[in-house]
PDB file of C-alpha atoms in Angstrom:
ATOM      1  CA  MET C   1       0.001   0.015  -0.047  1.00 40.00           C
ATOM      2  CA  ASN C   2       2.829   2.460   0.835  1.00 42.00           C
ATOM      3  CA  ARG C   3       4.527   1.580  -2.508  1.00 41.00           C
ATOM      4  CA  ILE C   4       1.261   2.463  -4.340  1.00 39.00           C
ATOM      5  CA  PHE C   5       1.043   5.633  -2.411  1.00 40.00           C
ATOM      6  CA  LEU C   6       4.608   6.600  -3.252  1.00 42.00           C
ATOM      7  CA  ILE C   7       4.012   5.980  -6.980  1.00 40.00           C
ATOM      8  CA  LEU C   8       0.796   8.012  -6.803  1.00 40.00           C
ATOM      9  CA  PHE C   9       2.349  10.857  -4.876  1.00 43.00           C
ATOM     10  CA  PHE C  10       5.326  10.818  -7.274  1.00 43.00           C
ATOM     11  CA  SER C  11       3.067  11.005 -10.380  1.00 41.00           C
ATOM     12  CA  LEU C  12       1.095  13.978  -8.916  1.00 41.00           C
ATOM     13  CA  PHE C  13       3.928  16.046  -7.318  1.00 43.00           C
ATOM     14  CA  SER C  14       7.167  15.022  -8.921  1.00 46.00           C
ATOM     15  CA  PRO C  15       6.849  15.264 -12.657  1.00 43.00           C
ATOM     16  CA  THR C  16      10.597  16.101 -12.880  1.00 48.00           C
ATOM     17  CA  ILE C  17      12.331  12.724 -12.850  1.00 50.00           C
ATOM     18  CA  LYS C  18      14.809  12.100 -15.626  1.00 49.00           C
ATOM     19  CA  ALA C  19      15.112   8.744 -17.448  1.00 47.00           C
ATOM     20  CA  THR C  20      17.990   7.186 -15.683  1.00 66.00           C
ATOM     21  CA  GLU C  21      18.210   4.395 -13.080  1.00 88.00           C
ATOM     22  CA  CYS C  22      17.284   4.993  -9.497  1.00 93.00           C
ATOM     23  CA  VAL C  23      18.413   2.759  -6.500  1.00 94.00           C
ATOM     24  CA  ASP C  24      15.626   3.480  -4.008  1.00 95.00           C
ATOM     25  CA  LYS C  25      15.338   2.939  -0.287  1.00 96.00           C
ATOM     26  CA  THR C  26      12.512   3.802   2.084  1.00 97.00           C
ATOM     27  CA  PHE C  27      13.128   4.313   5.812  1.00 98.00           C
ATOM     28  CA  LYS C  28       9.965   3.722   7.784  1.00 98.00           C
ATOM     29  CA  GLU C  29       9.280   4.840  11.343  1.00 98.00           C
ATOM     30  CA  GLU C  30       6.094   5.399  13.325  1.00 98.00           C
ATOM     31  CA  HIS C  31       5.643   9.037  12.316  1.00 98.00           C
ATOM     32  CA  LEU C  32       8.006   9.482   9.346  1.00 98.00           C
ATOM     33  CA  ASN C  33       8.741   7.776   6.035  1.00 98.00           C
ATOM     34  CA  ILE C  34      11.789   8.969   3.956  1.00 98.00           C
ATOM     35  CA  TYR C  35      12.088   7.716   0.461  1.00 98.00           C
ATOM     36  CA  LEU C  36      15.677   8.102  -0.869  1.00 98.00           C
ATOM     37  CA  CYS C  37      16.482   7.755  -4.599  1.00 97.00           C
ATOM     38  CA  GLN C  38      20.142   7.656  -5.498  1.00 96.00           C
ATOM     39  CA  ASN C  39      21.458   7.435  -9.051  1.00 95.00           C
ATOM     40  CA  TYR C  40      22.846   3.945  -9.777  1.00 91.00           C
ATOM     41  CA  SER C  41      26.202   5.408 -10.707  1.00 90.00           C
ATOM     42  CA  ASN C  42      26.205   7.607  -7.591  1.00 90.00           C
ATOM     43  CA  TYR C  43      25.053   5.070  -5.000  1.00 94.00           C
ATOM     44  CA  ASN C  44      26.683   4.932  -1.544  1.00 95.00           C
ATOM     45  CA  GLU C  45      25.713   2.485   1.197  1.00 96.00           C
ATOM     46  CA  THR C  46      27.120   4.996   3.676  1.00 96.00           C
ATOM     47  CA  ARG C  47      24.614   7.540   2.481  1.00 96.00           C
ATOM     48  CA  THR C  48      21.854   5.040   2.977  1.00 97.00           C
ATOM     49  CA  LEU C  49      22.984   4.496   6.546  1.00 97.00           C
ATOM     50  CA  LEU C  50      23.231   8.222   7.142  1.00 97.00           C
ATOM     51  CA  PHE C  51      19.542   8.698   6.123  1.00 98.00           C
ATOM     52  CA  ASN C  52      18.451   5.800   8.125  1.00 98.00           C
ATOM     53  CA  ALA C  53      19.898   7.455  11.219  1.00 97.00           C
ATOM     54  CA  ARG C  54      18.352  10.769  10.331  1.00 98.00           C
ATOM     55  CA  THR C  55      14.956   9.180   9.999  1.00 98.00           C
ATOM     56  CA  LYS C  56      15.092   7.634  13.491  1.00 97.00           C
ATOM     57  CA  ILE C  57      16.118  10.943  15.104  1.00 97.00           C
ATOM     58  CA  LEU C  58      13.464  12.930  13.307  1.00 98.00           C
ATOM     59  CA  ASN C  59      10.760  10.437  14.017  1.00 98.00           C
ATOM     60  CA  ASP C  60      11.329  11.044  17.790  1.00 97.00           C
ATOM     61  CA  TYR C  61      11.307  14.781  17.158  1.00 97.00           C
ATOM     62  CA  ILE C  62       7.893  14.460  15.305  1.00 98.00           C
ATOM     63  CA  GLY C  63       6.560  12.421  18.153  1.00 98.00           C
ATOM     64  CA  GLU C  64       7.286  15.256  20.520  1.00 97.00           C
ATOM     65  CA  LYS C  65       5.485  17.735  18.201  1.00 97.00           C
ATOM     66  CA  ILE C  66       2.448  15.475  18.104  1.00 97.00           C
ATOM     67  CA  LYS C  67       2.366  15.198  21.889  1.00 97.00           C
ATOM     68  CA  SER C  68       2.505  18.888  22.326  1.00 96.00           C
ATOM     69  CA  GLY C  69      -0.298  19.432  19.797  1.00 96.00           C
ATOM     70  CA  GLN C  70       1.885  21.219  17.283  1.00 96.00           C
ATOM     71  CA  LEU C  71       1.361  18.552  14.674  1.00 96.00           C
ATOM     72  CA  GLN C  72      -1.599  16.408  13.872  1.00 94.00           C
ATOM     73  CA  ASN C  73      -0.986  12.632  14.249  1.00 95.00           C
ATOM     74  CA  LYS C  74      -0.513  12.057  10.626  1.00 95.00           C
ATOM     75  CA  LYS C  75       2.366  10.459   8.753  1.00 96.00           C
ATOM     76  CA  ILE C  76       5.073  12.706   7.236  1.00 98.00           C
ATOM     77  CA  GLU C  77       6.244  11.440   3.818  1.00 98.00           C
ATOM     78  CA  ILE C  78       9.484  12.993   2.499  1.00 98.00           C
ATOM     79  CA  GLN C  79      10.896  11.967  -0.983  1.00 98.00           C
ATOM     80  CA  LEU C  80      14.515  12.872  -1.711  1.00 98.00           C
ATOM     81  CA  TYR C  81      15.927  12.524  -5.206  1.00 97.00           C
ATOM     82  CA  ASP C  82      19.525  12.488  -6.411  1.00 96.00           C
ATOM     83  CA  PRO C  83      19.971  15.823  -8.254  1.00 93.00           C
ATOM     84  CA  ILE C  84      21.503  13.858 -11.150  1.00 91.00           C
ATOM     85  CA  LEU C  85      18.158  12.178 -11.672  1.00 91.00           C
ATOM     86  CA  THR C  86      15.745  15.067 -11.432  1.00 90.00           C
ATOM     87  CA  TYR C  87      15.132  18.675 -12.200  1.00 91.00           C
ATOM     88  CA  ASN C  88      15.490  21.185  -9.395  1.00 94.00           C
ATOM     89  CA  HIS C  89      12.391  21.361  -7.265  1.00 96.00           C
ATOM     90  CA  LEU C  90      10.871  21.557  -3.744  1.00 97.00           C
ATOM     91  CA  ASN C  91       7.209  20.757  -3.340  1.00 97.00           C
ATOM     92  CA  ILE C  92       5.402  20.790   0.000  1.00 97.00           C
ATOM     93  CA  SER C  93       1.732  19.946   0.647  1.00 96.00           C
ATOM     94  CA  LYS C  94      -0.738  18.464   3.157  1.00 93.00           C
ATOM     95  CA  GLY C  95      -3.457  15.903   2.648  1.00 91.00           C
ATOM     96  CA  LYS C  96      -6.192  14.228   4.724  1.00 89.00           C
ATOM     97  CA  ASN C  97      -3.906  11.430   5.790  1.00 90.00           C
ATOM     98  CA  GLY C  98      -0.446  13.057   5.775  1.00 95.00           C
ATOM     99  CA  TYR C  99       2.134  15.678   5.199  1.00 97.00           C
ATOM    100  CA  PHE C 100       4.168  15.541   2.010  1.00 98.00           C
ATOM    101  CA  ALA C 101       7.497  16.975   0.763  1.00 98.00           C
ATOM    102  CA  THR C 102       9.537  16.153  -2.310  1.00 97.00           C
ATOM    103  CA  TYR C 103      12.940  17.627  -2.859  1.00 97.00           C
ATOM    104  CA  SER C 104      15.772  17.316  -5.396  1.00 96.00           C
ATOM    105  CA  GLY C 105      18.824  16.865  -3.131  1.00 96.00           C
ATOM    106  CA  PHE C 106      20.296  14.958  -0.237  1.00 97.00           C
ATOM    107  CA  ALA C 107      18.796  17.128   2.514  1.00 97.00           C
ATOM    108  CA  THR C 108      20.734  17.666   5.724  1.00 97.00           C
ATOM    109  CA  ILE C 109      19.014  16.818   9.036  1.00 97.00           C
ATOM    110  CA  GLN C 110      18.512  20.475   9.619  1.00 97.00           C
ATOM    111  CA  GLN C 111      16.830  20.943   6.266  1.00 97.00           C
ATOM    112  CA  LEU C 112      14.607  17.983   7.031  1.00 98.00           C
ATOM    113  CA  LYS C 113      13.775  19.573  10.384  1.00 98.00           C
ATOM    114  CA  ILE C 114      12.758  22.737   8.556  1.00 98.00           C
ATOM    115  CA  PHE C 115      10.147  20.756   6.544  1.00 98.00           C
ATOM    116  CA  ILE C 116       8.703  19.325   9.871  1.00 97.00           C
ATOM    117  CA  ASP C 117       8.682  22.721  11.563  1.00 97.00           C
ATOM    118  CA  TYR C 118       7.014  24.263   8.496  1.00 97.00           C
ATOM    119  CA  PHE C 119       4.202  21.746   8.827  1.00 97.00           C
ATOM    120  CA  ALA C 120       3.852  22.626  12.484  1.00 96.00           C
ATOM    121  CA  ASN C 121       3.514  26.326  11.728  1.00 95.00           C
ATOM    122  CA  PRO C 122      -0.247  27.255  12.036  1.00 93.00           C
ATOM    123  CA  ASN C 123       0.239  29.760   9.209  1.00 92.00           C
ATOM    124  CA  TRP C 124       1.859  27.351   6.821  1.00 92.00           C
ATOM    125  CA  LYS C 125       0.666  27.051   3.171  1.00 94.00           C
ATOM    126  CA  PRO C 126       1.618  24.754   0.347  1.00 96.00           C
ATOM    127  CA  PHE C 127       4.900  25.501  -1.348  1.00 96.00           C
ATOM    128  CA  PHE C 128       5.733  24.660  -5.017  1.00 95.00           C
ATOM    129  CA  THR C 129       8.832  25.836  -6.955  1.00 95.00           C
ATOM    130  CA  SER C 130       8.172  27.341 -10.376  1.00 85.00           C
ATOM    131  CA  ASP C 131       7.696  25.232 -13.509  1.00 80.00           C
ATOM    132  CA  TYR C 132      11.196  24.206 -14.534  1.00 79.00           C
ATOM    133  CA  GLN C 133      10.113  24.449 -18.316  1.00 77.00           C
ATOM    134  CA  LYS C 134       9.351  28.130 -17.825  1.00 82.00           C
ATOM    135  CA  VAL C 135      12.185  29.353 -15.545  1.00 83.00           C
ATOM    136  CA  SER C 136      15.837  28.553 -15.220  1.00 88.00           C
ATOM    137  CA  SER C 137      17.282  26.152 -12.686  1.00 88.00           C
ATOM    138  CA  GLU C 138      19.127  29.122 -11.134  1.00 91.00           C
ATOM    139  CA  THR C 139      15.757  30.844 -10.417  1.00 93.00           C
ATOM    140  CA  ILE C 140      14.427  27.710  -8.802  1.00 93.00           C
ATOM    141  CA  SER C 141      17.591  27.357  -6.706  1.00 94.00           C
ATOM    142  CA  LYS C 142      17.047  30.871  -5.373  1.00 95.00           C
ATOM    143  CA  GLN C 143      13.396  30.068  -4.515  1.00 95.00           C
ATOM    144  CA  ILE C 144      14.600  26.944  -2.556  1.00 96.00           C
ATOM    145  CA  ASP C 145      17.341  28.858  -0.821  1.00 97.00           C
ATOM    146  CA  LYS C 146      14.851  31.591   0.165  1.00 97.00           C
ATOM    147  CA  PHE C 147      12.477  28.867   1.582  1.00 97.00           C
ATOM    148  CA  PHE C 148      15.139  27.423   3.813  1.00 97.00           C
ATOM    149  CA  LEU C 149      16.339  30.888   4.878  1.00 97.00           C
ATOM    150  CA  ASP C 150      12.898  32.241   5.654  1.00 96.00           C
ATOM    151  CA  ASN C 151      11.921  29.146   7.614  1.00 96.00           C
ATOM    152  CA  LYS C 152      15.153  28.465   9.426  1.00 94.00           C
ATOM    153  CA  THR C 153      14.655  27.081  12.900  1.00 91.00           C
ATOM    154  CA  SER C 154      16.841  26.113  15.834  1.00 92.00           C
ATOM    155  CA  GLU C 155      19.291  23.217  15.492  1.00 91.00           C
ATOM    156  CA  ILE C 156      17.972  19.763  16.272  1.00 92.00           C
ATOM    157  CA  THR C 157      19.543  17.983  19.279  1.00 88.00           C
ATOM    158  CA  LEU C 158      21.496  15.141  17.943  1.00 89.00           C
ATOM    159  CA  THR C 159      22.500  11.876  19.534  1.00 89.00           C
ATOM    160  CA  GLN C 160      25.269   9.314  18.706  1.00 93.00           C
ATOM    161  CA  LEU C 161      23.820   6.237  17.003  1.00 96.00           C
ATOM    162  CA  ASN C 162      25.598   3.061  15.832  1.00 96.00           C
ATOM    163  CA  VAL C 163      24.607   2.234  12.275  1.00 97.00           C
ATOM    164  CA  TRP C 164      27.047  -0.555  11.321  1.00 97.00           C
ATOM    165  CA  SER C 165      29.676  -2.741  12.993  1.00 96.00           C
ATOM    166  CA  LEU C 166      32.117  -5.547  12.166  1.00 95.00           C
ATOM    167  CA  ASP C 167      33.989  -7.008  15.069  1.00 94.00           C
ATOM    168  CA  ASN C 168      35.645  -4.107  16.909  1.00 93.00           C
ATOM    169  CA  LEU C 169      35.180  -1.705  14.066  1.00 96.00           C
ATOM    170  CA  LYS C 170      31.960   0.372  14.054  1.00 96.00           C
ATOM    171  CA  LEU C 171      30.344   3.183  12.083  1.00 97.00           C
ATOM    172  CA  ASP C 172      28.440   5.798  14.191  1.00 97.00           C
ATOM    173  CA  TYR C 173      26.162   8.648  13.305  1.00 97.00           C
ATOM    174  CA  LEU C 174      27.644  11.727  14.984  1.00 94.00           C
ATOM    175  CA  ASN C 175      26.941  15.438  14.369  1.00 92.00           C
ATOM    176  CA  ASP C 176      24.972  14.629  11.214  1.00 95.00           C
ATOM    177  CA  THR C 177      27.793  12.566   9.643  1.00 95.00           C
ATOM    178  CA  LEU C 178      29.303   9.097   9.903  1.00 96.00           C
ATOM    179  CA  LYS C 179      32.476   8.327  11.817  1.00 95.00           C
ATOM    180  CA  TYR C 180      34.527   5.193  12.199  1.00 96.00           C
ATOM    181  CA  PHE C 181      35.530   3.945  15.621  1.00 96.00           C
ATOM    182  CA  VAL C 182      37.829   1.175  16.730  1.00 94.00           C
ATOM    183  CA  ASN C 183      37.548   0.266  20.412  1.00 89.00           C
ATOM    184  CA  SER C 184      35.818   3.690  20.936  1.00 87.00           C
ATOM    185  CA  ILE C 185      38.715   5.509  19.292  1.00 92.00           C
ATOM    186  CA  GLU C 186      37.640   7.698  16.316  1.00 94.00           C
ATOM    187  CA  LEU C 187      39.511   7.280  13.086  1.00 94.00           C
ATOM    188  CA  ASP C 188      40.359  10.121  10.787  1.00 92.00           C
ATOM    189  CA  ILE C 189      38.767   8.524   7.761  1.00 92.00           C
ATOM    190  CA  ALA C 190      35.732   9.882   6.010  1.00 90.00           C
ATOM    191  CA  ALA C 191      32.926   7.378   5.503  1.00 92.00           C
ATOM    192  CA  THR C 192      32.254   8.585   1.922  1.00 89.00           C
ATOM    193  CA  SER C 193      32.614   5.364  -0.107  1.00 92.00           C
ATOM    194  CA  SER C 194      32.179   1.593   0.218  1.00 95.00           C
ATOM    195  CA  LEU C 195      31.732  -0.051   3.566  1.00 97.00           C
ATOM    196  CA  PRO C 196      34.831  -1.743   5.008  1.00 97.00           C
ATOM    197  CA  ILE C 197      35.680  -5.392   4.410  1.00 96.00           C
ATOM    198  CA  LYS C 198      37.849  -7.721   6.534  1.00 97.00           C
ATOM    199  CA  ILE C 199      40.613  -9.990   5.346  1.00 97.00           C
ATOM    200  CA  LYS C 200      42.038 -12.111   8.168  1.00 97.00           C
ATOM    201  CA  ASP C 201      43.054  -9.643  10.928  1.00 96.00           C
ATOM    202  CA  ARG C 202      42.878  -6.523   8.752  1.00 97.00           C
ATOM    203  CA  PHE C 203      40.291  -4.105   7.594  1.00 97.00           C
ATOM    204  CA  LEU C 204      40.146  -2.234   4.320  1.00 98.00           C
ATOM    205  CA  LEU C 205      38.454   1.125   4.788  1.00 97.00           C
ATOM    206  CA  PHE C 206      37.408   3.259   1.855  1.00 96.00           C
ATOM    207  CA  GLN C 207      36.934   6.891   1.311  1.00 93.00           C
ATOM    208  CA  ALA C 208      36.435   8.727  -1.996  1.00 90.00           C
ATOM    209  CA  ASP C 209      40.134   9.299  -2.749  1.00 94.00           C
ATOM    210  CA  SER C 210      41.937   6.583  -0.677  1.00 96.00           C
ATOM    211  CA  ILE C 211      41.930   3.046   0.618  1.00 97.00           C
ATOM    212  CA  PHE C 212      43.355   2.356   4.107  1.00 97.00           C
ATOM    213  CA  VAL C 213      44.564  -0.947   5.552  1.00 97.00           C
ATOM    214  CA  PHE C 214      43.928  -1.053   9.245  1.00 96.00           C
ATOM    215  CA  GLN C 215      45.378  -3.615  11.612  1.00 96.00           C
ATOM    216  CA  GLY C 216      45.231  -3.623  15.372  1.00 91.00           C
ATOM    217  CA  GLN C 217      45.194   0.117  16.306  1.00 89.00           C
ATOM    218  CA  GLU C 218      47.028   1.584  13.285  1.00 93.00           C
ATOM    219  CA  ILE C 219      46.961   2.183   9.620  1.00 95.00           C
ATOM    220  CA  ILE C 220      49.619  -0.041   8.035  1.00 97.00           C
ATOM    221  CA  LYS C 221      49.034   0.975   4.378  1.00 97.00           C
ATOM    222  CA  THR C 222      47.402   3.870   2.455  1.00 97.00           C
ATOM    223  CA  PHE C 223      46.595   3.724  -1.237  1.00 97.00           C
ATOM    224  CA  LYS C 224      45.728   6.913  -3.081  1.00 96.00           C
ATOM    225  CA  ILE C 225      43.118   6.665  -5.780  1.00 94.00           C
ATOM    226  CA  GLU C 226      43.997   8.710  -8.822  1.00 89.00           C
ATOM    227  CA  ASN C 227      40.567   8.759 -10.410  1.00 89.00           C
ATOM    228  CA  PRO C 228      37.881   8.376  -7.775  1.00 91.00           C
ATOM    229  CA  ILE C 229      34.456   7.258  -8.622  1.00 91.00           C
ATOM    230  CA  THR C 230      31.239   8.390  -6.996  1.00 91.00           C
ATOM    231  CA  GLU C 231      29.568   5.013  -6.513  1.00 93.00           C
ATOM    232  CA  ASP C 232      30.568   2.148  -4.260  1.00 95.00           C
ATOM    233  CA  TYR C 233      33.024  -0.421  -5.464  1.00 96.00           C
ATOM    234  CA  ASP C 234      32.129  -4.084  -5.909  1.00 95.00           C
ATOM    235  CA  ILE C 235      34.460  -5.808  -3.523  1.00 96.00           C
ATOM    236  CA  TYR C 236      35.406  -9.479  -3.418  1.00 96.00           C
ATOM    237  CA  PRO C 237      37.581 -10.773  -0.575  1.00 95.00           C
ATOM    238  CA  TYR C 238      39.504 -14.035  -0.882  1.00 96.00           C
ATOM    239  CA  GLU C 239      41.848 -15.877   1.454  1.00 95.00           C
ATOM    240  CA  LYS C 240      44.969 -13.899   0.637  1.00 96.00           C
ATOM    241  CA  TRP C 241      43.747 -10.990  -1.457  1.00 96.00           C
ATOM    242  CA  VAL C 242      40.931  -8.608  -2.259  1.00 97.00           C
ATOM    243  CA  ASN C 243      39.604  -7.578  -5.664  1.00 97.00           C
ATOM    244  CA  ILE C 244      38.124  -4.112  -5.859  1.00 97.00           C
ATOM    245  CA  CYS C 245      35.950  -3.871  -8.892  1.00 95.00           C
ATOM    246  CA  ASN C 246      33.858  -1.291 -10.753  1.00 92.00           C
ATOM    247  CA  GLY C 247      31.173  -2.762 -12.921  1.00 84.00           C
ATOM    248  CA  GLY C 248      31.127  -6.418 -11.977  1.00 85.00           C
ATOM    249  CA  LYS C 249      33.332  -9.173 -10.691  1.00 88.00           C
ATOM    250  CA  GLU C 250      35.506  -9.412 -13.820  1.00 87.00           C
ATOM    251  CA  ASN C 251      36.263  -5.667 -13.921  1.00 90.00           C
ATOM    252  CA  TRP C 252      38.671  -5.313 -11.054  1.00 93.00           C
ATOM    253  CA  VAL C 253      40.540  -1.980 -10.877  1.00 95.00           C
ATOM    254  CA  TYR C 254      42.572  -2.581  -7.740  1.00 96.00           C
ATOM    255  CA  SER C 255      43.746  -5.609  -5.930  1.00 97.00           C
ATOM    256  CA  TYR C 256      45.134  -5.985  -2.444  1.00 98.00           C
ATOM    257  CA  SER C 257      47.679  -8.669  -1.467  1.00 98.00           C
ATOM    258  CA  TYR C 258      47.509  -9.599   2.211  1.00 98.00           C
ATOM    259  CA  ASP C 259      50.993 -11.394   2.220  1.00 98.00           C
ATOM    260  CA  LYS C 260      52.731  -8.412   0.594  1.00 98.00           C
ATOM    261  CA  ASN C 261      50.547  -5.684   2.122  1.00 98.00           C
ATOM    262  CA  LYS C 262      50.539  -4.120  -1.311  1.00 97.00           C
ATOM    263  CA  PHE C 263      47.970  -2.761  -3.803  1.00 97.00           C
ATOM    264  CA  HIS C 264      48.095  -3.488  -7.460  1.00 95.00           C
ATOM    265  CA  LYS C 265      46.361  -1.304 -10.089  1.00 93.00           C
ATOM    266  CA  ARG C 266      44.942  -2.744 -13.244  1.00 85.00           C
ATOM    267  CA  THR C 267      46.256  -0.859 -16.350  1.00 75.00           C
ATOM    268  CA  THR C 268      43.514  -2.077 -18.646  1.00 61.00           C
ATOM    269  CA  LEU C 269      39.869  -3.164 -18.185  1.00 51.00           C
ATOM    270  CA  LYS C 270      38.144  -6.041 -20.010  1.00 48.00           C
TER     271      LYS C 270
END
């Protein structure tokens, strides 16, 4: 039923999607559903985990608004689309059974809170950006920027949430970003690419421009990526090596040797 609703809402309020491939995820909580559409060639599992944490925190915030009478006890549905996949837009409306927002962008938790506070405002009214076929994307961007500026509210209180773990390595939501911790010690590695994998007693950690080999409590190897990609790698660990692929198991671009603690770069792709 929710899937049917999303398709219907999409057809009514989001006529801006471009014809490319969407990897979609829906995060469902008691008071809030967030639908996230990432371009296939821009998909990050870490971004998915980030929005899962944001949904949980905002669900509690909405619950407080409902208890205080500032919001009706109706579901809030927010749809977020990868800007690569859609024209620039922000549409906000309310129906008999819910509150609805659709936005072209990976909204921060503060921007998502602005949507919620906007619904809680007794003087709120529907908001729709201009027809993209009649005005420029720059004009629409200015309309969206003005909406966020005019409706800015206080910062939401954030909490630290664990979103992923593997043995003593964990990934926590902290200050509206994701941070790696080993035995409660924070690592200076950005969680902006593929999730880590383990080979024997070592972890390979990925960020957009580097791969780190972590053993015990220290980084024992750093590999710089010359031509970073925006999507996650396809990663295949074996007993003594790891193949890091882009576009399928046969298309490895980097390989890591456990015995030599060394990365190899493929010079040509099949």
